[in-house]
PDB file of C-alpha atoms and ligand atoms in Angstrom:
ATOM      1  CA  MET A  21      -3.090  11.223   3.303  1.00 38.00           C
ATOM      2  CA  SER A  22      -6.374  10.156   4.808  1.00 49.00           C
ATOM      3  CA  LEU A  23      -8.473   7.209   3.820  1.00 51.00           C
ATOM      4  CA  THR A  24     -11.647   7.875   5.638  1.00 61.00           C
ATOM      5  CA  ASP A  25     -13.078   9.433   8.765  1.00 87.00           C
ATOM      6  CA  ILE A  26     -14.517   6.527  10.746  1.00 92.00           C
ATOM      7  CA  ASP A  27     -17.228   8.542  12.552  1.00 93.00           C
ATOM      8  CA  ASP A  28     -18.402   9.942   9.257  1.00 94.00           C
ATOM      9  CA  LEU A  29     -18.336   6.486   7.673  1.00 96.00           C
ATOM     10  CA  VAL A  30     -20.337   5.005  10.567  1.00 96.00           C
ATOM     11  CA  ALA A  31     -22.937   7.779  10.172  1.00 96.00           C
ATOM     12  CA  ARG A  32     -23.266   7.117   6.448  1.00 96.00           C
ATOM     13  CA  ILE A  33     -23.538   3.353   6.965  1.00 97.00           C
ATOM     14  CA  ARG A  34     -26.303   3.934   9.525  1.00 97.00           C
ATOM     15  CA  GLY A  35     -27.897   6.452   7.179  1.00 97.00           C
ATOM     16  CA  ARG A  36     -28.353   3.602   4.688  1.00 96.00           C
ATOM     17  CA  GLY A  37     -30.002   1.509   7.406  1.00 97.00           C
ATOM     18  CA  ALA A  38     -27.208  -1.090   7.327  1.00 98.00           C
ATOM     19  CA  ARG A  39     -26.132  -3.196  10.314  1.00 97.00           C
ATOM     20  CA  SER A  40     -23.592  -5.310   8.471  1.00 98.00           C
ATOM     21  CA  VAL A  41     -21.106  -4.345   5.749  1.00 98.00           C
ATOM     22  CA  THR A  42     -18.594  -5.865   3.366  1.00 98.00           C
ATOM     23  CA  LEU A  43     -15.386  -3.850   3.001  1.00 98.00           C
ATOM     24  CA  GLN A  44     -13.732  -3.979  -0.434  1.00 98.00           C
ATOM     25  CA  PHE A  45     -10.317  -2.430  -1.149  1.00 97.00           C
ATOM     26  CA  PRO A  46      -7.959  -2.246  -4.134  1.00 95.00           C
ATOM     27  CA  ASP A  47      -4.722  -4.103  -3.442  1.00 91.00           C
ATOM     28  CA  GLY A  48      -2.752  -0.965  -2.486  1.00 90.00           C
ATOM     29  CA  LEU A  49      -5.195  -0.168   0.329  1.00 94.00           C
ATOM     30  CA  LYS A  50      -5.951  -3.672   1.628  1.00 96.00           C
ATOM     31  CA  ARG A  51      -3.581  -3.265   4.584  1.00 95.00           C
ATOM     32  CA  ARG A  52      -5.995  -0.697   6.005  1.00 94.00           C
ATOM     33  CA  ALA A  53      -8.693  -3.357   6.281  1.00 96.00           C
ATOM     34  CA  PRO A  54      -7.958  -4.677   9.814  1.00 96.00           C
ATOM     35  CA  ALA A  55      -8.011  -1.216  11.449  1.00 95.00           C
ATOM     36  CA  ILE A  56     -11.158  -0.054   9.653  1.00 96.00           C
ATOM     37  CA  ALA A  57     -12.899  -3.371  10.372  1.00 97.00           C
ATOM     38  CA  SER A  58     -12.194  -3.179  14.118  1.00 96.00           C
ATOM     39  CA  ALA A  59     -13.293   0.474  14.307  1.00 96.00           C
ATOM     40  CA  LEU A  60     -16.588  -0.426  12.636  1.00 97.00           C
ATOM     41  CA  ARG A  61     -17.075  -3.453  14.882  1.00 97.00           C
ATOM     42  CA  GLU A  62     -16.536  -1.219  17.928  1.00 96.00           C
ATOM     43  CA  ALA A  63     -19.359   0.944  16.589  1.00 96.00           C
ATOM     44  CA  GLY A  64     -21.607  -2.130  16.546  1.00 97.00           C
ATOM     45  CA  ILE A  65     -21.442  -2.829  12.827  1.00 98.00           C
ATOM     46  CA  SER A  66     -20.821  -6.383  11.694  1.00 98.00           C
ATOM     47  CA  VAL A  67     -18.040  -6.642   9.059  1.00 98.00           C
ATOM     48  CA  ILE A  68     -16.764  -9.026   6.374  1.00 98.00           C
ATOM     49  CA  ILE A  69     -13.655  -8.089   4.346  1.00 98.00           C
ATOM     50  CA  SER A  70     -13.509  -9.054   0.681  1.00 98.00           C
ATOM     51  CA  GLY A  71     -10.039 -10.535   0.130  1.00 96.00           C
ATOM     52  CA  ASP A  72     -10.327 -10.914  -3.644  1.00 94.00           C
ATOM     53  CA  PRO A  73      -8.316  -8.719  -6.034  1.00 93.00           C
ATOM     54  CA  CYS A  74     -10.025  -5.464  -7.012  1.00 95.00           C
ATOM     55  CA  TYR A  75      -8.769  -2.959  -9.602  1.00 92.00           C
ATOM     56  CA  GLY A  76     -11.595  -0.459  -9.971  1.00 94.00           C
ATOM     57  CA  ALA A  77     -15.180   0.521  -9.258  1.00 95.00           C
ATOM     58  CA  CYS A  78     -15.974  -1.735 -12.222  1.00 96.00           C
ATOM     59  CA  ASP A  79     -15.381  -4.723  -9.960  1.00 95.00           C
ATOM     60  CA  LEU A  80     -17.926  -4.582  -7.127  1.00 96.00           C
ATOM     61  CA  ALA A  81     -18.135  -7.560  -4.758  1.00 96.00           C
ATOM     62  CA  LEU A  82     -21.925  -7.671  -5.106  1.00 96.00           C
ATOM     63  CA  ASP A  83     -22.060 -11.380  -4.312  1.00 96.00           C
ATOM     64  CA  MET A  84     -21.183 -10.425  -0.701  1.00 98.00           C
ATOM     65  CA  LEU A  85     -24.548  -8.688  -0.382  1.00 98.00           C
ATOM     66  CA  ARG A  86     -26.094 -12.092   0.266  1.00 98.00           C
ATOM     67  CA  TRP A  87     -24.380 -11.950   3.704  1.00 98.00           C
ATOM     68  CA  THR A  88     -24.191  -8.233   4.458  1.00 98.00           C
ATOM     69  CA  ASP A  89     -26.546  -5.255   4.032  1.00 98.00           C
ATOM     70  CA  LEU A  90     -24.082  -2.885   2.369  1.00 98.00           C
ATOM     71  CA  LEU A  91     -20.888  -2.976   0.298  1.00 98.00           C
ATOM     72  CA  VAL A  92     -18.362  -0.260   1.204  1.00 98.00           C
ATOM     73  CA  HIS A  93     -16.028   0.095  -1.784  1.00 97.00           C
ATOM     74  CA  PHE A  94     -12.789   1.993  -1.067  1.00 96.00           C
ATOM     75  CA  GLY A  95     -10.427   3.798  -3.405  1.00 95.00           C
ATOM     76  CA  HIS A  96     -12.636   4.597  -6.400  1.00 95.00           C
ATOM     77  CA  THR A  97     -15.385   6.983  -7.426  1.00 93.00           C
ATOM     78  CA  PRO A  98     -18.946   5.732  -8.135  1.00 93.00           C
ATOM     79  CA  LEU A  99     -19.762   3.753 -11.255  1.00 90.00           C
ATOM     80  CA  SER A 100     -23.259   2.870 -10.136  1.00 85.00           C
ATOM     81  CA  THR A 101     -26.077   4.469  -8.169  1.00 89.00           C
ATOM     82  CA  ARG A 102     -27.004   1.350  -6.221  1.00 93.00           C
ATOM     83  CA  GLU A 103     -28.299   2.132  -2.723  1.00 95.00           C
ATOM     84  CA  ASP A 104     -26.524  -0.926  -1.304  1.00 97.00           C
ATOM     85  CA  VAL A 105     -23.054   0.297  -2.370  1.00 97.00           C
ATOM     86  CA  LEU A 106     -21.190   3.091  -0.577  1.00 97.00           C
ATOM     87  CA  TYR A 107     -18.107   4.510  -2.315  1.00 96.00           C
ATOM     88  CA  GLU A 108     -15.153   5.845  -0.337  1.00 94.00           C
ATOM     89  CA  PRO A 109     -12.706   7.410  -2.822  1.00 91.00           C
ATOM     90  CA  PHE A 110      -9.102   7.690  -1.669  1.00 88.00           C
ATOM     91  CA  LEU A 111      -7.797  11.214  -2.254  1.00 90.00           C
ATOM     92  CA  MET A 112      -4.090  11.958  -1.845  1.00 91.00           C
ATOM     93  CA  ASP A 113      -2.387  15.301  -1.145  1.00 93.00           C
ATOM     94  CA  PHE A 114       0.940  16.589  -2.404  1.00 96.00           C
ATOM     95  CA  ASP A 115       2.779  19.884  -2.577  1.00 97.00           C
ATOM     96  CA  PRO A 116       1.937  21.560  -5.946  1.00 97.00           C
ATOM     97  CA  GLU A 117       5.563  22.805  -6.047  1.00 97.00           C
ATOM     98  CA  ARG A 118       6.415  19.225  -7.015  1.00 97.00           C
ATOM     99  CA  LEU A 119       4.886  19.933 -10.413  1.00 98.00           C
ATOM    100  CA  ALA A 120       7.470  22.640 -11.241  1.00 98.00           C
ATOM    101  CA  GLY A 121       9.245  20.362 -13.751  1.00 98.00           C
ATOM    102  CA  ALA A 122       6.247  20.644 -16.079  1.00 98.00           C
ATOM    103  CA  LEU A 123       6.491  24.445 -16.375  1.00 98.00           C
ATOM    104  CA  PRO A 124       9.278  24.618 -19.032  1.00 98.00           C
ATOM    105  CA  LEU A 125       7.632  21.855 -21.080  1.00 98.00           C
ATOM    106  CA  ILE A 126       4.242  23.548 -21.409  1.00 98.00           C
ATOM    107  CA  GLY A 127       3.956  25.454 -24.693  1.00 96.00           C
ATOM    108  CA  GLY A 128       0.717  27.437 -24.305  1.00 94.00           C
ATOM    109  CA  LYS A 129      -0.896  29.807 -21.836  1.00 97.00           C
ATOM    110  CA  THR A 130      -4.197  27.905 -21.712  1.00 98.00           C
ATOM    111  CA  VAL A 131      -3.899  24.198 -21.122  1.00 98.00           C
ATOM    112  CA  GLY A 132      -6.292  21.372 -20.239  1.00 98.00           C
ATOM    113  CA  LEU A 133      -5.789  19.540 -16.939  1.00 98.00           C
ATOM    114  CA  VAL A 134      -6.545  15.875 -16.305  1.00 98.00           C
ATOM    115  CA  THR A 135      -5.656  13.575 -13.435  1.00 98.00           C
ATOM    116  CA  THR A 136      -6.544  10.220 -11.924  1.00 96.00           C
ATOM    117  CA  THR A 137      -9.092   9.596  -9.168  1.00 94.00           C
ATOM    118  CA  GLN A 138      -6.729   9.822  -6.190  1.00 92.00           C
ATOM    119  CA  HIS A 139      -5.461  13.293  -7.205  1.00 95.00           C
ATOM    120  CA  SER A 140      -8.815  14.764  -8.244  1.00 94.00           C
ATOM    121  CA  GLY A 141      -9.138  16.568  -4.904  1.00 94.00           C
ATOM    122  CA  MET A 142      -5.941  18.490  -5.720  1.00 96.00           C
ATOM    123  CA  ILE A 143      -7.339  20.129  -8.877  1.00 97.00           C
ATOM    124  CA  PRO A 144      -7.985  23.574  -7.253  1.00 97.00           C
ATOM    125  CA  ALA A 145      -4.465  23.603  -5.732  1.00 98.00           C
ATOM    126  CA  ILE A 146      -2.867  22.554  -9.042  1.00 98.00           C
ATOM    127  CA  THR A 147      -4.830  25.172 -10.949  1.00 98.00           C
ATOM    128  CA  GLY A 148      -3.828  27.860  -8.432  1.00 98.00           C
ATOM    129  CA  TYR A 149      -0.141  26.906  -8.682  1.00 98.00           C
ATOM    130  CA  PHE A 150      -0.051  27.145 -12.491  1.00 98.00           C
ATOM    131  CA  GLU A 151      -2.126  30.342 -12.438  1.00 98.00           C
ATOM    132  CA  GLY A 152       0.668  31.808 -10.322  1.00 98.00           C
ATOM    133  CA  HIS A 153       3.027  31.002 -13.220  1.00 98.00           C
ATOM    134  CA  GLY A 154       0.823  32.608 -15.865  1.00 98.00           C
ATOM    135  CA  ILE A 155      -0.784  29.387 -17.127  1.00 98.00           C
ATOM    136  CA  THR A 156      -4.540  28.912 -17.070  1.00 98.00           C
ATOM    137  CA  LEU A 157      -5.627  25.303 -16.559  1.00 98.00           C
ATOM    138  CA  LEU A 158      -9.063  24.242 -17.789  1.00 98.00           C
ATOM    139  CA  THR A 159     -10.981  21.121 -16.856  1.00 98.00           C
ATOM    140  CA  ALA A 160     -14.019  19.482 -18.422  1.00 98.00           C
ATOM    141  CA  GLU A 161     -16.689  17.036 -17.296  1.00 96.00           C
ATOM    142  CA  GLY A 162     -15.936  13.398 -18.039  1.00 95.00           C
ATOM    143  CA  GLY A 163     -18.356  10.662 -19.049  1.00 93.00           C
ATOM    144  CA  PRO A 164     -20.644   8.507 -16.907  1.00 94.00           C
ATOM    145  CA  ARG A 165     -17.681   6.502 -15.557  1.00 95.00           C
ATOM    146  CA  THR A 166     -16.026   9.477 -13.840  1.00 95.00           C
ATOM    147  CA  ALA A 167     -17.234  11.628 -10.925  1.00 93.00           C
ATOM    148  CA  PHE A 168     -14.945  14.693 -10.997  1.00 94.00           C
ATOM    149  CA  CYS A 169     -14.229  17.351 -13.634  1.00 96.00           C
ATOM    150  CA  GLY A 170     -10.804  16.576 -15.114  1.00 97.00           C
ATOM    151  CA  GLN A 171     -10.814  12.953 -13.926  1.00 97.00           C
ATOM    152  CA  VAL A 172      -9.671  10.247 -16.336  1.00 97.00           C
ATOM    153  CA  LEU A 173      -9.666   6.462 -16.003  1.00 97.00           C
ATOM    154  CA  GLY A 174      -7.782   3.885 -18.013  1.00 96.00           C
ATOM    155  CA  CYS A 175     -11.104   3.158 -19.713  1.00 97.00           C
ATOM    156  CA  SER A 176     -12.381   6.741 -20.101  1.00 97.00           C
ATOM    157  CA  TYR A 177     -10.598   9.817 -21.456  1.00 98.00           C
ATOM    158  CA  VAL A 178     -13.739  11.900 -22.029  1.00 98.00           C
ATOM    159  CA  ALA A 179     -12.543  14.746 -19.757  1.00 98.00           C
ATOM    160  CA  ALA A 180      -9.381  15.050 -21.901  1.00 98.00           C
ATOM    161  CA  ARG A 181     -11.278  15.010 -25.193  1.00 97.00           C
ATOM    162  CA  GLN A 182     -13.871  17.544 -24.015  1.00 97.00           C
ATOM    163  CA  VAL A 183     -11.542  20.148 -22.567  1.00 98.00           C
ATOM    164  CA  ALA A 184     -11.249  23.296 -24.705  1.00 97.00           C
ATOM    165  CA  ALA A 185      -7.461  23.232 -25.130  1.00 98.00           C
ATOM    166  CA  HIS A 186      -5.028  21.734 -27.667  1.00 97.00           C
ATOM    167  CA  GLU A 187      -2.468  20.911 -25.018  1.00 98.00           C
ATOM    168  CA  ILE A 188      -3.042  18.845 -21.886  1.00 98.00           C
ATOM    169  CA  LEU A 189      -1.261  18.576 -18.556  1.00 98.00           C
ATOM    170  CA  PHE A 190      -1.584  15.142 -16.964  1.00 98.00           C
ATOM    171  CA  VAL A 191      -0.814  14.960 -13.242  1.00 98.00           C
ATOM    172  CA  GLY A 192      -0.287  11.442 -11.937  1.00 97.00           C
ATOM    173  CA  THR A 193       1.999   8.447 -11.853  1.00 96.00           C
ATOM    174  CA  GLY A 194       3.044   6.043 -14.596  1.00 94.00           C
ATOM    175  CA  LEU A 195       2.826   6.128 -18.383  1.00 93.00           C
ATOM    176  CA  PHE A 196      -0.410   4.253 -18.931  1.00 95.00           C
ATOM    177  CA  HIS A 197      -2.878   7.106 -18.411  1.00 97.00           C
ATOM    178  CA  PRO A 198      -0.956   9.958 -20.116  1.00 98.00           C
ATOM    179  CA  ARG A 199      -0.268   7.734 -23.128  1.00 97.00           C
ATOM    180  CA  GLY A 200      -3.985   6.909 -23.258  1.00 97.00           C
ATOM    181  CA  VAL A 201      -4.798  10.643 -23.073  1.00 98.00           C
ATOM    182  CA  GLN A 202      -2.419  11.356 -25.965  1.00 97.00           C
ATOM    183  CA  LEU A 203      -3.753   8.556 -28.171  1.00 97.00           C
ATOM    184  CA  ALA A 204      -7.414   9.237 -27.342  1.00 97.00           C
ATOM    185  CA  THR A 205      -7.156  12.968 -28.064  1.00 97.00           C
ATOM    186  CA  GLY A 206      -4.247  13.432 -30.497  1.00 96.00           C
ATOM    187  CA  LYS A 207      -3.335  16.490 -28.365  1.00 97.00           C
ATOM    188  CA  ARG A 208       0.106  17.422 -27.076  1.00 98.00           C
ATOM    189  CA  VAL A 209       0.379  15.966 -23.560  1.00 98.00           C
ATOM    190  CA  VAL A 210       2.796  16.915 -20.796  1.00 98.00           C
ATOM    191  CA  ALA A 211       2.866  14.427 -17.910  1.00 98.00           C
ATOM    192  CA  VAL A 212       4.172  15.199 -14.441  1.00 98.00           C
ATOM    193  CA  ASP A 213       4.542  12.821 -11.514  1.00 98.00           C
ATOM    194  CA  PRO A 214       3.583  14.571  -8.239  1.00 97.00           C
ATOM    195  CA  TYR A 215       5.863  12.325  -6.162  1.00 96.00           C
ATOM    196  CA  THR A 216       9.083  12.136  -8.169  1.00 97.00           C
ATOM    197  CA  GLY A 217       8.591  15.546  -9.839  1.00 97.00           C
ATOM    198  CA  GLU A 218       9.585  13.985 -13.186  1.00 98.00           C
ATOM    199  CA  ALA A 219       7.965  15.633 -16.203  1.00 98.00           C
ATOM    200  CA  SER A 220       7.973  14.692 -19.898  1.00 98.00           C
ATOM    201  CA  VAL A 221       6.208  15.237 -23.179  1.00 98.00           C
ATOM    202  CA  VAL A 222       4.268  12.055 -23.914  1.00 97.00           C
ATOM    203  CA  ASP A 223       5.052  10.182 -27.110  1.00 95.00           C
ATOM    204  CA  GLY A 224       2.536   7.493 -28.104  1.00 93.00           C
ATOM    205  CA  GLU A 225       4.454   6.447 -31.241  1.00 94.00           C
ATOM    206  CA  ARG A 226       6.550   3.668 -29.727  1.00 94.00           C
ATOM    207  CA  PHE A 227       3.458   2.161 -28.164  1.00 96.00           C
ATOM    208  CA  LEU A 228       1.686   2.233 -31.539  1.00 96.00           C
ATOM    209  CA  ARG A 229       4.621   0.526 -33.270  1.00 96.00           C
ATOM    210  CA  ARG A 230       4.521  -2.253 -30.663  1.00 96.00           C
ATOM    211  CA  ARG A 231       0.770  -2.680 -31.101  1.00 97.00           C
ATOM    212  CA  PHE A 232       1.046  -2.801 -34.909  1.00 97.00           C
ATOM    213  CA  ALA A 233       3.752  -5.492 -34.594  1.00 97.00           C
ATOM    214  CA  LEU A 234       1.422  -7.443 -32.297  1.00 97.00           C
ATOM    215  CA  ILE A 235      -1.412  -7.285 -34.832  1.00 98.00           C
ATOM    216  CA  GLU A 236       0.974  -8.718 -37.451  1.00 97.00           C
ATOM    217  CA  ARG A 237       1.960 -11.523 -35.049  1.00 97.00           C
ATOM    218  CA  ALA A 238      -1.716 -12.251 -34.423  1.00 98.00           C
ATOM    219  CA  ARG A 239      -2.244 -12.906 -38.147  1.00 97.00           C
ATOM    220  CA  GLU A 240      -0.605 -16.313 -37.592  1.00 96.00           C
ATOM    221  CA  ALA A 241      -3.301 -17.304 -35.069  1.00 98.00           C
ATOM    222  CA  ASP A 242      -5.801 -19.966 -36.083  1.00 97.00           C
ATOM    223  CA  THR A 243      -8.227 -19.498 -33.160  1.00 98.00           C
ATOM    224  CA  PHE A 244      -9.430 -16.361 -31.360  1.00 98.00           C
ATOM    225  CA  GLY A 245     -10.878 -16.248 -27.835  1.00 98.00           C
ATOM    226  CA  ILE A 246     -13.005 -13.126 -27.347  1.00 98.00           C
ATOM    227  CA  LEU A 247     -12.667 -12.369 -23.624  1.00 98.00           C
ATOM    228  CA  LEU A 248     -15.904 -11.291 -21.948  1.00 98.00           C
ATOM    229  CA  SER A 249     -15.531 -10.111 -18.354  1.00 97.00           C
ATOM    230  CA  THR A 250     -18.136 -11.109 -15.792  1.00 96.00           C
ATOM    231  CA  LYS A 251     -17.205  -8.140 -13.545  1.00 95.00           C
ATOM    232  CA  THR A 252     -20.031  -5.683 -12.887  1.00 90.00           C
ATOM    233  CA  GLY A 253     -18.608  -2.681 -14.777  1.00 95.00           C
ATOM    234  CA  GLN A 254     -16.489  -4.443 -17.390  1.00 96.00           C
ATOM    235  CA  ALA A 255     -18.949  -6.781 -19.074  1.00 97.00           C
ATOM    236  CA  ARG A 256     -19.319  -5.746 -22.726  1.00 97.00           C
ATOM    237  CA  HIS A 257     -21.459  -8.610 -23.945  1.00 98.00           C
ATOM    238  CA  ASP A 258     -22.767  -6.950 -27.121  1.00 98.00           C
ATOM    239  CA  LEU A 259     -19.255  -5.963 -28.172  1.00 98.00           C
ATOM    240  CA  ALA A 260     -17.894  -9.467 -27.529  1.00 98.00           C
ATOM    241  CA  GLU A 261     -20.718 -11.064 -29.556  1.00 98.00           C
ATOM    242  CA  ARG A 262     -20.207  -8.582 -32.424  1.00 98.00           C
ATOM    243  CA  LEU A 263     -16.457  -9.231 -32.508  1.00 98.00           C
ATOM    244  CA  ALA A 264     -17.078 -12.990 -32.580  1.00 98.00           C
ATOM    245  CA  THR A 265     -19.047 -12.555 -35.817  1.00 98.00           C
ATOM    246  CA  LEU A 266     -15.946 -11.121 -37.533  1.00 98.00           C
ATOM    247  CA  SER A 267     -14.207 -14.500 -37.742  1.00 98.00           C
ATOM    248  CA  ASP A 268     -15.521 -18.062 -37.962  1.00 96.00           C
ATOM    249  CA  ARG A 269     -12.492 -19.076 -35.857  1.00 97.00           C
ATOM    250  CA  ALA A 270     -13.574 -16.895 -32.917  1.00 98.00           C
ATOM    251  CA  ALA A 271     -15.530 -17.857 -29.785  1.00 98.00           C
ATOM    252  CA  VAL A 272     -16.628 -15.798 -26.775  1.00 98.00           C
ATOM    253  CA  VAL A 273     -14.961 -16.831 -23.494  1.00 98.00           C
ATOM    254  CA  ALA A 274     -16.460 -15.482 -20.235  1.00 98.00           C
ATOM    255  CA  MET A 275     -13.909 -15.026 -17.430  1.00 96.00           C
ATOM    256  CA  ARG A 276     -13.738 -13.212 -14.112  1.00 94.00           C
ATOM    257  CA  GLU A 277      -9.962 -12.961 -13.636  1.00 92.00           C
ATOM    258  CA  VAL A 278      -7.881 -13.000 -16.829  1.00 93.00           C
ATOM    259  CA  SER A 279      -4.562 -14.657 -16.010  1.00 92.00           C
ATOM    260  CA  PRO A 280      -1.692 -16.011 -18.148  1.00 94.00           C
ATOM    261  CA  GLU A 281      -2.353 -19.509 -16.756  1.00 94.00           C
ATOM    262  CA  GLY A 282      -6.073 -19.258 -17.549  1.00 95.00           C
ATOM    263  CA  LEU A 283      -5.348 -18.210 -21.143  1.00 95.00           C
ATOM    264  CA  LEU A 284      -2.772 -20.959 -21.565  1.00 94.00           C
ATOM    265  CA  ASP A 285      -5.231 -23.580 -20.296  1.00 95.00           C
ATOM    266  CA  LEU A 286      -7.904 -22.439 -22.748  1.00 97.00           C
ATOM    267  CA  GLY A 287      -5.507 -22.938 -25.651  1.00 96.00           C
ATOM    268  CA  PHE A 288      -6.582 -20.208 -28.105  1.00 98.00           C
ATOM    269  CA  SER A 289      -3.696 -18.861 -30.192  1.00 97.00           C
ATOM    270  CA  CYS A 290      -4.862 -15.230 -29.827  1.00 98.00           C
ATOM    271  CA  TYR A 291      -7.284 -13.415 -27.498  1.00 98.00           C
ATOM    272  CA  VAL A 292      -9.316 -10.250 -27.925  1.00 98.00           C
ATOM    273  CA  ASN A 293      -9.911  -8.313 -24.736  1.00 98.00           C
ATOM    274  CA  THR A 294     -13.288  -6.694 -24.074  1.00 98.00           C
ATOM    275  CA  ALA A 295     -12.623  -6.503 -20.300  1.00 97.00           C
ATOM    276  CA  CYS A 296     -10.578  -3.672 -18.711  1.00 96.00           C
ATOM    277  CA  PRO A 297      -8.571  -2.079 -21.586  1.00 96.00           C
ATOM    278  CA  ARG A 298      -5.469  -2.085 -19.410  1.00 95.00           C
ATOM    279  CA  LEU A 299      -5.233  -5.886 -19.711  1.00 95.00           C
ATOM    280  CA  ALA A 300      -4.353  -5.790 -23.398  1.00 95.00           C
ATOM    281  CA  TYR A 301      -2.147  -2.700 -23.266  1.00 95.00           C
ATOM    282  CA  ASP A 302      -0.198  -3.041 -20.032  1.00 90.00           C
ATOM    283  CA  ASP A 303      -0.189  -6.774 -19.324  1.00 87.00           C
ATOM    284  CA  GLN A 304       0.755  -8.126 -22.767  1.00 89.00           C
ATOM    285  CA  VAL A 305       4.240  -9.104 -21.571  1.00 90.00           C
ATOM    286  CA  ARG A 306       2.646 -11.506 -19.062  1.00 93.00           C
ATOM    287  CA  PHE A 307       0.536 -13.312 -21.650  1.00 94.00           C
ATOM    288  CA  PRO A 308       1.723 -16.317 -23.660  1.00 90.00           C
ATOM    289  CA  VAL A 309      -0.031 -15.268 -26.895  1.00 96.00           C
ATOM    290  CA  PRO A 310      -1.173 -11.944 -28.435  1.00 97.00           C
ATOM    291  CA  VAL A 311      -4.035 -10.217 -26.606  1.00 98.00           C
ATOM    292  CA  LEU A 312      -5.563  -7.599 -28.920  1.00 98.00           C
ATOM    293  CA  SER A 313      -7.926  -4.749 -28.146  1.00 98.00           C
ATOM    294  CA  PRO A 314     -11.326  -4.771 -29.936  1.00 98.00           C
ATOM    295  CA  GLN A 315     -10.124  -2.118 -32.393  1.00 98.00           C
ATOM    296  CA  GLU A 316      -6.947  -4.086 -33.133  1.00 98.00           C
ATOM    297  CA  PHE A 317      -9.002  -7.207 -33.876  1.00 98.00           C
ATOM    298  CA  GLU A 318     -11.131  -5.146 -36.265  1.00 98.00           C
ATOM    299  CA  ILE A 319      -7.920  -4.116 -38.057  1.00 98.00           C
ATOM    300  CA  LEU A 320      -6.843  -7.753 -38.212  1.00 98.00           C
ATOM    301  CA  CYS A 321     -10.216  -8.724 -39.689  1.00 98.00           C
ATOM    302  CA  GLY A 322     -10.067  -5.934 -42.274  1.00 98.00           C
ATOM    303  CA  VAL A 323     -13.103  -3.966 -41.045  1.00 98.00           C
ATOM    304  CA  ARG A 324     -10.967  -1.055 -39.763  1.00 98.00           C
ATOM    305  CA  SER A 325      -7.833   0.463 -41.290  1.00 97.00           C
ATOM    306  CA  PHE A 326      -4.544   1.137 -39.476  1.00 95.00           C
ATOM    307  CA  ASP A 327      -5.248   4.863 -39.939  1.00 96.00           C
ATOM    308  CA  GLU A 328      -8.406   4.424 -37.889  1.00 97.00           C
ATOM    309  CA  TYR A 329      -6.510   2.994 -34.916  1.00 97.00           C
ATOM    310  CA  ALA A 330      -8.250   4.069 -31.687  1.00 97.00           C
ATOM    311  CA  ILE A 331      -7.532   3.443 -28.047  1.00 97.00           C
ATOM    312  CA  ASP A 332     -10.100   1.222 -26.348  1.00 98.00           C
ATOM    313  CA  GLU A 333     -12.494   3.023 -23.985  1.00 97.00           C
ATOM    314  CA  MET A 334     -15.702   2.189 -22.128  1.00 96.00           C
ATOM    315  CA  THR A 335     -17.231   5.641 -22.304  1.00 83.00           C
TER     316      THR A 335
HETATM  317  S1  SF4 B  21     -12.247  -1.019 -16.475  1.00 51.87           S
HETATM  318 FE1  SF4 B  21     -10.076  -0.892 -15.875  1.00 51.87          FE
HETATM  319  S2  SF4 B  21      -9.530   1.251 -16.137  1.00 51.87           S
HETATM  320 FE2  SF4 B  21     -11.771   1.148 -16.087  1.00 51.87          FE
HETATM  321  S3  SF4 B  21     -12.361   1.478 -13.947  1.00 51.87           S
HETATM  322 FE3  SF4 B  21     -12.137  -0.738 -14.247  1.00 51.87          FE
HETATM  323  S4  SF4 B  21     -10.030  -1.230 -13.650  1.00 51.87           S
HETATM  324 FE4  SF4 B  21     -10.139   1.009 -14.000  1.00 51.87          FE
END
């Protein structure tokens, strides 16, 4: 596992003409900050570390550019082409043999492959491993939010939809992304965790039942807060304003960090999330009241049917 080559990073910082930088890390990588900061300082570069939470390239600490020349954003692939932002994706290695558990679950000979940012560098090795077992893996370009063929994000499953296969292999950890792939594409999805080796066929049905129950619970709400993120790559102002027109009991609420305490303080009896889709889907248990996706609110308001249920994406 390597985060970054310091000499190479110094050269690229100098290549942008910067003498001072802000370092921004997702929480899982923040512990690397002290070592990287001192290496850069030794190279004569002045450093500030952003200590705020960061979950994706959608959340750039651009306000720090008032004090430093360049923002170095670690752990994610580019979402913008700004000259004053340098992206340092974090690519992780693993032994492709760890994916063996997926082999008996795969039904076809030609299968689509998708993975998350940190495993995107392993795509040639994964493809070679499955080729050796008689399975051809195909990848497709994603949308503007992804940088690599076969890369998916929790807000973009374009690479899964576009790939010319009816079955998809997801390589990565957790249930959130493979479930999103299954619901966004309707394809058969096999998920395999490259660290535990666990493999399974993804079933989105239970998730859908939970979401439908939540929509029914939300029918009791008398006020709706439409959450509008102020983060650089999450702000969907037009969507939030459109959703607010669907109910005369709805109001747009702009927030940077969406927290259970913040929602409780605001006092709405239901919220609609136009920020990172993961908030509504994965964090519901933390919230005191229903937090619906935009599509779920449309169902509640009668402008979309249950049959037209769709996973929320920012493609
Ligand atoms: S919006 Fe959410 S899923 Fe998309 S890049 Fe940001 S943190 Fe990741």
